[in-house]
PDB file of C-alpha atoms in Angstrom:
ATOM      1  CA  MET A1499       0.000   0.000   0.000  1.00 67.00           C
ATOM      2  CA  ALA A1500       1.246   3.478  -0.841  1.00 81.00           C
ATOM      3  CA  GLU A1501      -0.131   6.683   0.606  1.00 90.00           C
ATOM      4  CA  VAL A1502       0.616  10.399   0.413  1.00 96.00           C
ATOM      5  CA  ILE A1503      -0.035  12.396   3.563  1.00 96.00           C
ATOM      6  CA  ARG A1504      -0.160  16.169   3.240  1.00 96.00           C
ATOM      7  CA  SER A1505       0.958  17.221   6.704  1.00 96.00           C
ATOM      8  CA  SER A1506      -0.124  20.830   6.102  1.00 96.00           C
ATOM      9  CA  ASP A1507      -3.745  19.640   5.767  1.00 96.00           C
ATOM     10  CA  TYR A1508      -3.771  17.691   9.038  1.00 97.00           C
ATOM     11  CA  THR A1509      -5.523  19.037  12.117  1.00 96.00           C
ATOM     12  CA  ALA A1510      -6.791  17.233  15.195  1.00 96.00           C
ATOM     13  CA  ASP A1511      -9.760  17.812  17.483  1.00 96.00           C
ATOM     14  CA  LYS A1512      -7.424  18.215  20.475  1.00 96.00           C
ATOM     15  CA  ALA A1513      -3.843  19.279  21.147  1.00 97.00           C
ATOM     16  CA  TRP A1514      -1.314  16.534  20.366  1.00 96.00           C
ATOM     17  CA  GLY A1515      -3.883  14.579  18.392  1.00 96.00           C
ATOM     18  CA  ALA A1516      -2.053  12.050  16.234  1.00 96.00           C
ATOM     19  CA  LEU A1517      -2.411  10.465  12.836  1.00 97.00           C
ATOM     20  CA  PRO A1518      -0.633   7.082  12.755  1.00 96.00           C
ATOM     21  CA  VAL A1519       1.700   6.928   9.750  1.00 96.00           C
ATOM     22  CA  ALA A1520       3.581   3.651  10.271  1.00 95.00           C
ATOM     23  CA  ASN A1521       4.489   0.990  12.813  1.00 95.00           C
ATOM     24  CA  MET A1522       7.745  -0.762  11.973  1.00 94.00           C
ATOM     25  CA  ASN A1523       8.463  -3.597  14.400  1.00 93.00           C
ATOM     26  CA  GLY A1524       7.271  -1.602  17.418  1.00 92.00           C
ATOM     27  CA  ILE A1525       8.644   1.775  16.312  1.00 94.00           C
ATOM     28  CA  THR A1526       5.813   4.181  15.553  1.00 95.00           C
ATOM     29  CA  THR A1527       5.766   7.208  13.296  1.00 97.00           C
ATOM     30  CA  ARG A1528       2.928   9.631  13.964  1.00 97.00           C
ATOM     31  CA  LEU A1529       1.961  13.044  12.663  1.00 98.00           C
ATOM     32  CA  HIS A1530       0.863  15.359  15.489  1.00 98.00           C
ATOM     33  CA  TRP A1531      -1.025  18.641  15.363  1.00 98.00           C
ATOM     34  CA  THR A1532      -0.943  20.903  18.408  1.00 98.00           C
ATOM     35  CA  ASP A1533      -1.371  24.407  19.689  1.00 97.00           C
ATOM     36  CA  ARG A1534      -0.618  23.669  23.363  1.00 97.00           C
ATOM     37  CA  PRO A1535       2.427  22.562  25.377  1.00 97.00           C
ATOM     38  CA  TYR A1536       3.042  18.910  26.168  1.00 95.00           C
ATOM     39  CA  LYS A1537       3.910  17.816  29.693  1.00 95.00           C
ATOM     40  CA  TRP A1538       7.434  17.071  30.890  1.00 96.00           C
ATOM     41  CA  HIS A1539       8.088  13.384  30.304  1.00 94.00           C
ATOM     42  CA  VAL A1540      10.722  10.702  29.779  1.00 92.00           C
ATOM     43  CA  ASN A1541      10.411   8.080  27.041  1.00 88.00           C
ATOM     44  CA  GLU A1542      11.402   4.458  27.577  1.00 85.00           C
ATOM     45  CA  GLY A1543      13.430   4.579  24.363  1.00 90.00           C
ATOM     46  CA  GLU A1544      14.810   7.139  21.966  1.00 94.00           C
ATOM     47  CA  GLU A1545      12.531   9.705  20.333  1.00 95.00           C
ATOM     48  CA  VAL A1546      12.965  11.676  17.110  1.00 97.00           C
ATOM     49  CA  PHE A1547      10.902  14.856  16.843  1.00 97.00           C
ATOM     50  CA  VAL A1548      10.730  16.652  13.454  1.00 98.00           C
ATOM     51  CA  VAL A1549       9.031  20.049  13.117  1.00 98.00           C
ATOM     52  CA  LEU A1550       7.083  20.170   9.858  1.00 98.00           C
ATOM     53  CA  SER A1551       5.313  23.512  10.339  1.00 98.00           C
ATOM     54  CA  GLY A1552       5.238  26.218  12.980  1.00 98.00           C
ATOM     55  CA  GLN A1553       7.783  26.669  15.748  1.00 98.00           C
ATOM     56  CA  VAL A1554       8.293  24.583  18.864  1.00 98.00           C
ATOM     57  CA  GLU A1555      10.330  25.477  21.919  1.00 98.00           C
ATOM     58  CA  MET A1556      11.830  22.178  23.044  1.00 98.00           C
ATOM     59  CA  LYS A1557      12.697  22.220  26.721  1.00 98.00           C
ATOM     60  CA  TYR A1558      14.949  19.465  28.016  1.00 97.00           C
ATOM     61  CA  LYS A1559      17.201  18.650  30.931  1.00 96.00           C
ATOM     62  CA  LYS A1560      20.874  17.793  30.587  1.00 93.00           C
ATOM     63  CA  GLY A1561      22.921  17.115  33.705  1.00 91.00           C
ATOM     64  CA  GLY A1562      20.080  18.450  35.862  1.00 90.00           C
ATOM     65  CA  VAL A1563      20.088  21.798  34.032  1.00 96.00           C
ATOM     66  CA  GLU A1564      17.006  22.936  32.090  1.00 97.00           C
ATOM     67  CA  LEU A1565      17.823  24.005  28.526  1.00 98.00           C
ATOM     68  CA  SER A1566      15.696  24.975  25.541  1.00 97.00           C
ATOM     69  CA  GLU A1567      15.987  25.313  21.782  1.00 98.00           C
ATOM     70  CA  LEU A1568      13.555  26.988  19.399  1.00 98.00           C
ATOM     71  CA  LEU A1569      12.862  24.541  16.585  1.00 98.00           C
ATOM     72  CA  ALA A1570      11.733  25.704  13.143  1.00 98.00           C
ATOM     73  CA  PRO A1571      10.397  23.682  10.189  1.00 98.00           C
ATOM     74  CA  GLY A1572      12.972  21.101   9.181  1.00 98.00           C
ATOM     75  CA  ASP A1573      14.645  21.028  12.610  1.00 98.00           C
ATOM     76  CA  ILE A1574      15.036  17.666  14.345  1.00 98.00           C
ATOM     77  CA  PHE A1575      15.293  17.027  18.092  1.00 98.00           C
ATOM     78  CA  CYS A1576      16.616  13.649  19.216  1.00 97.00           C
ATOM     79  CA  ALA A1577      15.927  12.627  22.807  1.00 95.00           C
ATOM     80  CA  SER A1578      18.058   9.765  24.042  1.00 93.00           C
ATOM     81  CA  MET A1579      16.526   7.252  26.435  1.00 91.00           C
ATOM     82  CA  GLY A1580      15.979   8.920  29.808  1.00 91.00           C
ATOM     83  CA  THR A1581      16.054  12.523  28.565  1.00 94.00           C
ATOM     84  CA  GLU A1582      13.336  14.542  30.302  1.00 96.00           C
ATOM     85  CA  HIS A1583      11.755  16.946  27.822  1.00 97.00           C
ATOM     86  CA  ALA A1584       8.644  18.986  26.999  1.00 97.00           C
ATOM     87  CA  ALA A1585       7.540  20.525  23.701  1.00 98.00           C
ATOM     88  CA  HIS A1586       5.956  23.994  23.761  1.00 98.00           C
ATOM     89  CA  PRO A1587       4.595  25.132  20.373  1.00 98.00           C
ATOM     90  CA  LYS A1588       4.522  28.825  19.537  1.00 97.00           C
ATOM     91  CA  GLY A1589       1.018  28.881  18.094  1.00 97.00           C
ATOM     92  CA  GLU A1590      -0.028  26.021  15.845  1.00 97.00           C
ATOM     93  CA  ALA A1591       2.511  23.354  14.875  1.00 98.00           C
ATOM     94  CA  ARG A1592       2.734  20.018  13.110  1.00 98.00           C
ATOM     95  CA  VAL A1593       5.413  17.539  14.101  1.00 98.00           C
ATOM     96  CA  LEU A1594       6.434  14.058  13.075  1.00 98.00           C
ATOM     97  CA  VAL A1595       7.374  11.848  16.027  1.00 97.00           C
ATOM     98  CA  VAL A1596       9.221   8.530  15.756  1.00 97.00           C
ATOM     99  CA  GLU A1597       9.367   6.510  18.982  1.00 93.00           C
ATOM    100  CA  SER A1598       8.810   3.125  20.585  1.00 90.00           C
ATOM    101  CA  GLU A1599       5.203   1.978  20.510  1.00 84.00           C
ATOM    102  CA  GLY A1600       3.368   2.923  23.704  1.00 73.00           C
ATOM    103  CA  SER A1601       5.607   5.896  24.552  1.00 73.00           C
ATOM    104  CA  LEU A1602       4.006   8.989  26.068  1.00 61.00           C
TER     105      LEU A1602
END
């Protein structure tokens, strides 16, 4: 099966609503739409976060120190296992998230 997904057309009925794109041996790829911050959390595995539209302030902790980076379309944030992080969109944003199935 082949499918084209136009990420710019995707919206959800709630913040961080997700459209499943693929599940490859327990690794999920989902398209998210949001206009609200996500809670601080830690994933059980690695996570790849790709901004497709909008801007997202990615807050994360490294060595107990809180840091942040403003991500623009095309930017990629990689969270290693155990990295506490929280995404805060600046307005509306669409992101592609690749992570272990069942992650927060």
